[in-house]
Tab-separated table of C-alpha atoms in Angstrom:
chain	number	residue	atom	x	y	z
A	9	UNK	CA	0.000	0.000	0.000
A	10	UNK	CA	1.298	3.437	-0.930
A	11	UNK	CA	1.376	6.353	1.480
A	12	UNK	CA	1.326	10.007	0.566
A	13	UNK	CA	4.475	12.024	1.305
A	14	UNK	CA	4.195	15.807	1.324
A	15	UNK	CA	7.011	17.805	-0.261
A	16	UNK	CA	7.556	21.487	-0.936
A	17	UNK	CA	8.027	23.012	-4.372
A	18	UNK	CA	10.010	26.189	-4.982
A	19	UNK	CA	8.224	29.390	-5.863
A	20	UNK	CA	7.992	29.858	-9.591
A	21	UNK	CA	8.669	33.592	-9.535
A	22	UNK	CA	12.373	33.293	-8.669
A	23	UNK	CA	12.935	30.683	-11.387
A	24	UNK	CA	10.972	32.870	-13.796
A	25	UNK	CA	13.405	35.741	-13.196
A	26	UNK	CA	16.322	33.351	-13.727
A	27	UNK	CA	14.792	32.091	-16.967
A	28	UNK	CA	14.366	35.654	-18.235
A	29	UNK	CA	18.037	36.341	-17.517
A	30	UNK	CA	18.924	33.120	-19.320
A	31	UNK	CA	16.832	34.227	-22.300
A	32	UNK	CA	18.753	37.479	-22.549
A	33	UNK	CA	22.093	35.638	-22.273
A	34	UNK	CA	21.139	33.116	-24.986
A	35	UNK	CA	20.023	35.830	-27.374
A	36	UNK	CA	23.134	37.918	-26.679
A	37	UNK	CA	25.494	34.975	-27.235
A	38	UNK	CA	23.760	33.891	-30.448
A	39	UNK	CA	23.544	37.371	-31.962
A	40	UNK	CA	27.049	38.251	-30.775
A	41	UNK	CA	28.452	35.057	-32.285
A	42	UNK	CA	26.805	35.731	-35.648
A	43	UNK	CA	28.012	39.347	-35.719
A	44	UNK	CA	31.528	38.355	-34.676
A	45	UNK	CA	31.592	35.578	-37.300
A	46	UNK	CA	30.709	38.079	-40.040
A	47	UNK	CA	33.359	40.507	-38.794
A	48	UNK	CA	36.098	37.868	-38.620
A	49	UNK	CA	35.174	36.577	-42.077
A	50	UNK	CA	35.678	40.042	-43.540
A	51	UNK	CA	38.972	40.543	-41.737
A	52	UNK	CA	40.221	37.018	-42.446
A	53	UNK	CA	40.862	36.228	-38.773
A	54	UNK	CA	40.123	32.893	-37.051
A	55	UNK	CA	36.393	32.117	-36.456
A	56	UNK	CA	36.903	29.917	-33.392
A	57	UNK	CA	35.395	32.314	-30.848
A	58	UNK	CA	32.184	32.983	-32.850
A	59	UNK	CA	31.649	29.238	-33.263
A	60	UNK	CA	32.101	28.688	-29.510
A	61	UNK	CA	29.625	31.485	-28.780
A	62	UNK	CA	26.999	30.009	-31.124
A	63	UNK	CA	27.455	26.493	-29.693
A	64	UNK	CA	27.227	27.871	-26.151
A	65	UNK	CA	23.999	29.710	-27.043
A	66	UNK	CA	22.488	26.497	-28.437
A	67	UNK	CA	23.452	24.527	-25.319
A	68	UNK	CA	22.089	27.263	-23.052
A	69	UNK	CA	18.861	27.343	-25.099
A	70	UNK	CA	18.367	23.600	-24.570
A	71	UNK	CA	18.995	24.057	-20.843
A	72	UNK	CA	16.542	26.975	-20.852
A	73	UNK	CA	13.846	24.814	-22.477
A	74	UNK	CA	14.347	22.133	-19.820
A	75	UNK	CA	14.245	24.761	-17.055
A	76	UNK	CA	11.001	26.295	-18.348
A	77	UNK	CA	9.237	22.901	-18.447
A	78	UNK	CA	9.427	22.760	-14.658
A	79	UNK	CA	6.835	25.494	-14.130
A	80	UNK	CA	3.327	24.531	-13.013
A	81	UNK	CA	0.391	26.071	-11.175
A	82	UNK	CA	-1.866	24.631	-8.491
A	83	UNK	CA	-5.282	26.034	-7.710
A	84	UNK	CA	-6.888	25.718	-4.260
A	85	UNK	CA	-8.074	22.134	-3.882
A	86	UNK	CA	-5.450	20.641	-6.189
A	87	UNK	CA	-2.310	18.581	-5.621
A	88	UNK	CA	0.471	17.308	-7.859
A	89	UNK	CA	2.070	13.888	-7.494
A	90	UNK	CA	5.803	14.050	-8.310
A	91	UNK	CA	7.173	10.957	-10.089
A	92	UNK	CA	10.798	10.886	-11.218
A	93	UNK	CA	11.550	8.084	-13.693
A	94	UNK	CA	8.959	5.818	-12.060
A	95	UNK	CA	9.953	6.657	-8.482
A	96	UNK	CA	7.387	8.412	-6.288
A	97	UNK	CA	9.031	11.425	-4.646
A	98	UNK	CA	6.060	13.061	-2.924
A	99	UNK	CA	2.980	15.224	-3.353
A	100	UNK	CA	2.876	19.006	-3.611
A	101	UNK	CA	-0.222	20.600	-2.079
A	102	UNK	CA	0.983	24.251	-1.997
A	103	UNK	CA	-1.199	26.370	-4.250
A	104	UNK	CA	0.091	29.058	-6.573
A	105	UNK	CA	2.839	29.411	-9.192
A	106	UNK	CA	5.474	26.724	-8.529
A	107	UNK	CA	8.617	25.200	-10.006
A	108	UNK	CA	9.841	21.647	-9.540
A	109	UNK	CA	12.198	19.207	-11.201
A	110	UNK	CA	11.501	19.425	-14.953
A	111	UNK	CA	11.855	15.646	-15.283
A	112	UNK	CA	8.857	14.939	-13.040
A	113	UNK	CA	6.198	13.074	-15.024
A	114	UNK	CA	3.050	14.961	-15.960
A	115	UNK	CA	0.869	11.897	-16.623
A	116	UNK	CA	0.592	8.313	-15.435
A	117	UNK	CA	0.315	6.835	-18.909
A	118	UNK	CA	-2.405	4.390	-20.001
A	119	UNK	CA	-2.708	0.782	-18.892
A	120	UNK	CA	-3.362	-1.673	-21.707
A	121	UNK	CA	-4.833	-4.277	-19.356
A	122	UNK	CA	-7.324	-1.803	-17.947
A	123	UNK	CA	-8.279	-0.704	-21.468
A	124	UNK	CA	-8.953	-4.289	-22.572
A	125	UNK	CA	-11.021	-4.990	-19.460
A	126	UNK	CA	-13.035	-1.825	-19.987
A	127	UNK	CA	-13.617	-2.669	-23.648
A	128	UNK	CA	-14.876	-6.123	-22.688
A	129	UNK	CA	-17.289	-4.698	-20.120
A	130	UNK	CA	-18.581	-2.096	-22.588
A	131	UNK	CA	-19.176	-4.708	-25.278
A	132	UNK	CA	-21.360	-6.740	-22.906
A	133	UNK	CA	-23.298	-3.769	-21.536
A	134	UNK	CA	-26.492	-2.288	-22.904
A	135	UNK	CA	-25.153	1.259	-23.168
A	136	UNK	CA	-25.902	3.435	-26.146
A	137	UNK	CA	-23.205	4.078	-28.760
A	138	UNK	CA	-22.510	7.588	-27.472
A	139	UNK	CA	-22.183	6.340	-23.885
A	140	UNK	CA	-19.849	3.548	-25.001
A	141	UNK	CA	-17.596	6.022	-26.815
A	142	UNK	CA	-17.529	8.327	-23.790
A	143	UNK	CA	-16.659	5.470	-21.409
A	144	UNK	CA	-13.956	4.117	-23.724
A	145	UNK	CA	-12.428	7.595	-24.087
A	146	UNK	CA	-12.209	8.002	-20.317
A	147	UNK	CA	-10.632	4.560	-19.976
A	148	UNK	CA	-7.917	5.191	-22.578
A	149	UNK	CA	-7.148	8.706	-21.359
A	150	UNK	CA	-3.932	8.873	-19.340
A	151	UNK	CA	-4.339	9.927	-15.727
A	152	UNK	CA	-2.759	13.276	-14.932
A	153	UNK	CA	-0.404	13.591	-11.981
A	154	UNK	CA	-2.333	16.715	-11.012
A	155	UNK	CA	-5.161	15.465	-8.782
A	156	UNK	CA	-8.197	17.360	-7.552
A	157	UNK	CA	-8.760	16.929	-3.800
A	158	UNK	CA	-12.037	18.857	-3.830
A	159	UNK	CA	-15.307	17.235	-2.843
A	160	UNK	CA	-17.028	15.513	-5.774
A	161	UNK	CA	-20.555	14.234	-6.249
A	162	UNK	CA	-21.409	10.907	-7.836
A	163	UNK	CA	-25.044	10.597	-8.896
A	164	UNK	CA	-25.695	6.893	-9.234
A	165	UNK	CA	-28.044	5.438	-11.810
A	166	UNK	CA	-31.330	3.798	-10.830
A	167	UNK	CA	-30.685	0.113	-10.132
A	168	UNK	CA	-33.142	-2.759	-9.923
A	169	UNK	CA	-32.246	-4.983	-6.960
A	170	UNK	CA	-33.957	-7.393	-4.579
A	171	UNK	CA	-34.495	-6.361	-0.980
A	172	UNK	CA	-34.190	-8.603	2.075
A	173	UNK	CA	-37.516	-10.340	1.306
A	174	UNK	CA	-36.708	-10.826	-2.367
A	175	UNK	CA	-39.012	-8.096	-3.664
A	176	UNK	CA	-37.665	-6.285	-6.752
A	177	UNK	CA	-37.171	-2.589	-6.041
A	178	UNK	CA	-35.640	0.419	-7.779
A	179	UNK	CA	-32.989	2.313	-5.846
A	180	UNK	CA	-30.370	5.010	-6.501
A	181	UNK	CA	-27.874	6.927	-4.396
A	182	UNK	CA	-25.682	10.022	-4.367
A	183	UNK	CA	-22.158	9.900	-2.923
A	184	UNK	CA	-20.041	12.905	-1.907
A	185	UNK	CA	-16.346	11.961	-1.858
A	186	UNK	CA	-12.853	13.398	-2.141
A	187	UNK	CA	-9.317	12.123	-2.599
A	188	UNK	CA	-7.626	11.971	0.803
A	189	UNK	CA	-4.421	10.138	-0.168
A	190	UNK	CA	-3.118	10.973	-3.647
A	191	UNK	CA	-0.505	8.207	-3.625
A	192	UNK	CA	-3.093	5.467	-3.015
A	193	UNK	CA	-5.473	6.983	-5.571
A	194	UNK	CA	-2.869	6.903	-8.372
A	195	UNK	CA	-0.730	3.883	-7.501
A	196	UNK	CA	-2.980	1.342	-5.749
A	197	UNK	CA	-5.844	1.281	-8.296
A	198	UNK	CA	-5.895	1.605	-12.078
A	199	UNK	CA	-8.430	4.430	-12.285
A	200	UNK	CA	-9.736	5.798	-9.001
A	201	UNK	CA	-12.759	7.539	-10.559
A	202	UNK	CA	-13.997	4.313	-12.166
A	203	UNK	CA	-13.161	2.482	-8.939
A	204	UNK	CA	-15.402	4.867	-6.960
A	205	UNK	CA	-18.277	4.473	-9.424
A	206	UNK	CA	-18.047	0.667	-9.375
A	207	UNK	CA	-17.779	0.372	-5.595
A	208	UNK	CA	-20.653	2.828	-5.079
A	209	UNK	CA	-22.943	0.573	-7.112
A	210	UNK	CA	-21.687	-2.572	-5.358
A	211	UNK	CA	-22.183	-1.075	-1.891
A	212	UNK	CA	-25.685	0.107	-2.767
A	213	UNK	CA	-26.692	-3.360	-3.979
A	214	UNK	CA	-25.339	-4.932	-0.791
A	215	UNK	CA	-27.084	-2.482	1.547
A	216	UNK	CA	-30.379	-2.838	-0.334
A	217	UNK	CA	-30.219	-6.627	0.010
A	218	UNK	CA	-29.879	-6.659	3.819
A	219	UNK	CA	-32.937	-4.477	4.574
A	220	UNK	CA	-36.601	-4.899	3.740
A	221	UNK	CA	-38.406	-2.210	1.774
A	222	UNK	CA	-40.961	-1.579	4.516
A	223	UNK	CA	-42.197	-3.051	7.782
A	224	UNK	CA	-45.036	-4.799	5.944
A	225	UNK	CA	-42.482	-6.856	4.010
A	226	UNK	CA	-40.257	-7.566	6.998
A	227	UNK	CA	-40.494	-11.130	8.329
A	228	UNK	CA	-39.782	-10.023	11.901
A	229	UNK	CA	-42.666	-9.022	14.129
A	230	UNK	CA	-40.762	-6.106	15.659
A	231	UNK	CA	-41.622	-2.660	14.318
A	232	UNK	CA	-38.174	-1.466	15.449
A	233	UNK	CA	-36.406	-3.266	12.606
A	234	UNK	CA	-34.619	-1.038	10.098
A	235	UNK	CA	-36.257	-0.702	6.672
A	236	UNK	CA	-35.270	1.204	3.554
A	237	UNK	CA	-38.353	3.426	3.508
A	238	UNK	CA	-38.786	4.188	7.203
A	239	UNK	CA	-35.170	4.506	8.397
A	240	UNK	CA	-33.432	6.799	5.926
A	241	UNK	CA	-30.780	8.011	8.382
A	242	UNK	CA	-29.816	4.510	9.531
A	243	UNK	CA	-29.647	3.220	5.955
A	244	UNK	CA	-27.532	6.210	4.897
A	245	UNK	CA	-25.143	5.602	7.788
A	246	UNK	CA	-24.815	1.932	6.831
A	247	UNK	CA	-24.210	2.888	3.188
A	248	UNK	CA	-21.530	5.431	4.159
A	249	UNK	CA	-19.791	2.864	6.391
A	250	UNK	CA	-19.871	0.288	3.593
A	251	UNK	CA	-18.406	2.758	1.089
A	252	UNK	CA	-15.701	3.909	3.513
A	253	UNK	CA	-14.465	0.339	3.886
A	254	UNK	CA	-14.549	-0.329	0.150
A	255	UNK	CA	-12.885	2.941	-0.938
A	256	UNK	CA	-10.191	3.229	1.726
A	257	UNK	CA	-7.670	1.159	-0.343
A	258	UNK	CA	-7.957	3.810	-3.080
A	259	UNK	CA	-7.258	6.711	-0.718
A	260	UNK	CA	-10.808	8.042	-1.107
A	261	UNK	CA	-12.790	9.443	1.827
A	262	UNK	CA	-16.606	9.431	1.798
A	263	UNK	CA	-18.175	12.653	3.076
A	264	UNK	CA	-21.815	11.632	2.685
A	265	UNK	CA	-24.002	8.987	1.070
A	266	UNK	CA	-27.771	9.204	0.619
A	267	UNK	CA	-30.588	7.460	-1.193
A	268	UNK	CA	-32.091	9.585	-3.961
A	269	UNK	CA	-34.667	7.139	-5.337
A	270	UNK	CA	-36.620	4.289	-3.761
A	271	UNK	CA	-39.643	2.580	-5.277
A	272	UNK	CA	-41.082	-0.807	-6.076
A	273	UNK	CA	-40.216	-2.243	-9.457
A	274	UNK	CA	-42.968	-1.668	-12.066
A	275	UNK	CA	-43.932	-5.357	-12.210
A	276	UNK	CA	-45.033	-5.424	-8.546
A	277	UNK	CA	-45.864	-1.762	-7.966
A	278	UNK	CA	-49.634	-2.198	-8.575
A	279	UNK	CA	-49.846	-5.292	-6.377
A	280	UNK	CA	-48.008	-3.535	-3.543
A	281	UNK	CA	-50.266	-0.491	-3.926
A	282	UNK	CA	-53.366	-2.654	-3.544
A	283	UNK	CA	-51.788	-4.303	-0.514
A	284	UNK	CA	-51.081	-0.940	1.095
A	285	UNK	CA	-54.623	0.213	0.377
A	286	UNK	CA	-56.028	-2.965	1.963
A	287	UNK	CA	-53.835	-2.463	5.040
A	288	UNK	CA	-55.034	1.130	5.327
A	289	UNK	CA	-58.695	0.036	5.110
A	290	UNK	CA	-58.127	-2.668	7.743
A	291	UNK	CA	-56.423	-0.198	10.082
A	292	UNK	CA	-59.270	2.308	9.641
A	293	UNK	CA	-61.913	-0.373	10.266
A	294	UNK	CA	-60.099	-1.523	13.372
A	295	UNK	CA	-60.073	2.008	14.736
A	296	UNK	CA	-63.778	2.461	13.993
A	297	UNK	CA	-64.718	-0.819	15.671
A	298	UNK	CA	-62.672	0.002	18.770
A	299	UNK	CA	-64.408	3.371	19.084
A	300	UNK	CA	-67.849	1.872	18.474
A	301	UNK	CA	-67.375	-0.804	21.148
A	302	UNK	CA	-66.334	1.840	23.645
A	303	UNK	CA	-69.375	3.990	22.855
A	304	UNK	CA	-71.803	1.026	23.111
A	305	UNK	CA	-70.361	-0.017	26.465
A	306	UNK	CA	-70.664	3.516	27.745
A	307	UNK	CA	-74.292	3.833	26.549
A	308	UNK	CA	-75.394	0.536	28.145
A	309	UNK	CA	-73.608	1.341	31.399
A	310	UNK	CA	-75.106	4.819	31.601
A	311	UNK	CA	-78.646	3.516	31.040
A	312	UNK	CA	-78.224	0.805	33.646
A	313	UNK	CA	-76.595	2.960	36.345
A	314	UNK	CA	-79.251	5.664	36.482
A	315	UNK	CA	-82.039	3.075	36.598
A	316	UNK	CA	-84.275	4.969	34.274
A	317	UNK	CA	-84.540	2.100	31.834
A	318	UNK	CA	-84.495	-1.521	32.938
A	319	UNK	CA	-83.094	-3.654	30.167
A	320	UNK	CA	-82.755	-7.390	30.235
A	321	UNK	CA	-79.876	-9.187	28.541
A	322	UNK	CA	-81.774	-9.747	25.313
A	323	UNK	CA	-82.672	-6.059	24.945
A	324	UNK	CA	-79.125	-5.026	25.800
A	325	UNK	CA	-77.857	-7.304	23.062
A	326	UNK	CA	-80.396	-5.900	20.598
A	327	UNK	CA	-79.459	-2.309	21.457
A	328	UNK	CA	-75.732	-3.086	21.194
A	329	UNK	CA	-76.315	-4.652	17.774
A	330	UNK	CA	-78.252	-1.634	16.537
A	331	UNK	CA	-75.636	0.810	17.839
A	332	UNK	CA	-72.815	-1.154	16.206
A	333	UNK	CA	-74.622	-1.072	12.868
A	334	UNK	CA	-75.155	2.688	13.151
A	335	UNK	CA	-71.599	3.463	14.260
A	336	UNK	CA	-69.721	1.109	11.935
A	337	UNK	CA	-71.794	1.536	8.786
A	338	UNK	CA	-70.288	3.405	5.846
A	339	UNK	CA	-73.606	4.990	4.778
A	340	UNK	CA	-75.924	7.073	6.909
A	341	UNK	CA	-78.282	4.963	9.029
A	342	UNK	CA	-82.051	5.236	8.497
A	343	UNK	CA	-83.738	3.907	11.670
A	344	UNK	CA	-87.300	2.624	11.809
A	345	UNK	CA	-89.248	4.098	14.718
A	346	UNK	CA	-91.439	1.544	16.533
A	347	UNK	CA	-94.282	3.335	18.333
A	348	UNK	CA	-95.703	0.156	19.839
A	349	UNK	CA	-94.424	-2.650	21.992
A	350	UNK	CA	-91.197	-4.441	21.273
A	351	UNK	CA	-93.028	-7.810	21.453
């Protein structure tokens, strides 16, 4: 496992002044050598000194070109990994105009194995032609040694997975992440951006498979069990923990992870809707019956306590039945008034 080493880079302004001085010296030597060569040719003297001046100007120009290639700039939230002939020297995180060894690599190069693997995956996927070209271009593009350490957002696509009870559901997530260790991000994985995207999908599938969609689908009788729909915070915490473990080898830190989409798959959505409607009707009926029983008990007790009406058990049962019909009926009751005897 690689570990990031922080190094300092020299300010670019001092080297810029030195390069300007070198430019003046190169031009002066070259022009002076040409002028002196013309003068010595006319006078018939030896042209050794003009030749030395011209050669020196050419050598200094080559050195100047190498010196200038060492300039680079870093914006806030950027870092540059310094690699000298395949050897990792350290990471520069100081922003501004900087100068470092001109022989430090500016790109990581492309990995043929990773390109072949990506091409194989693309050929088997159902992506459109434009999406395939875009993915292949990203895979073949060489990674730059200049790495952004700013927070990034990954909006995952909607996936169809099975929850804990085997019900097909649609789910998607958003992940906020940043590169914490530049050495691990560049050296321990082929392409850290693709690695983050792949692991984010894998972690989401795993988290979705260990929780039920809702309490109604949970096999446990406890209403305290965690579900995808009712416990968003707990599920998000579990998803963040899962991603942190999976992305730590790539030097990536997860700032936040949330679900952005959660729904039943279309093939069972209507059946689940009817089930939820039936459960709502049952719950409402249960509440109505509980209230009606309480009201009937109260009415019978009140009539019996005051002694105004003496009811036998049969009449109490008849009155309770009539009150239950009136209180539990969906339509408005239309009673029949009996002006005579009950018998």
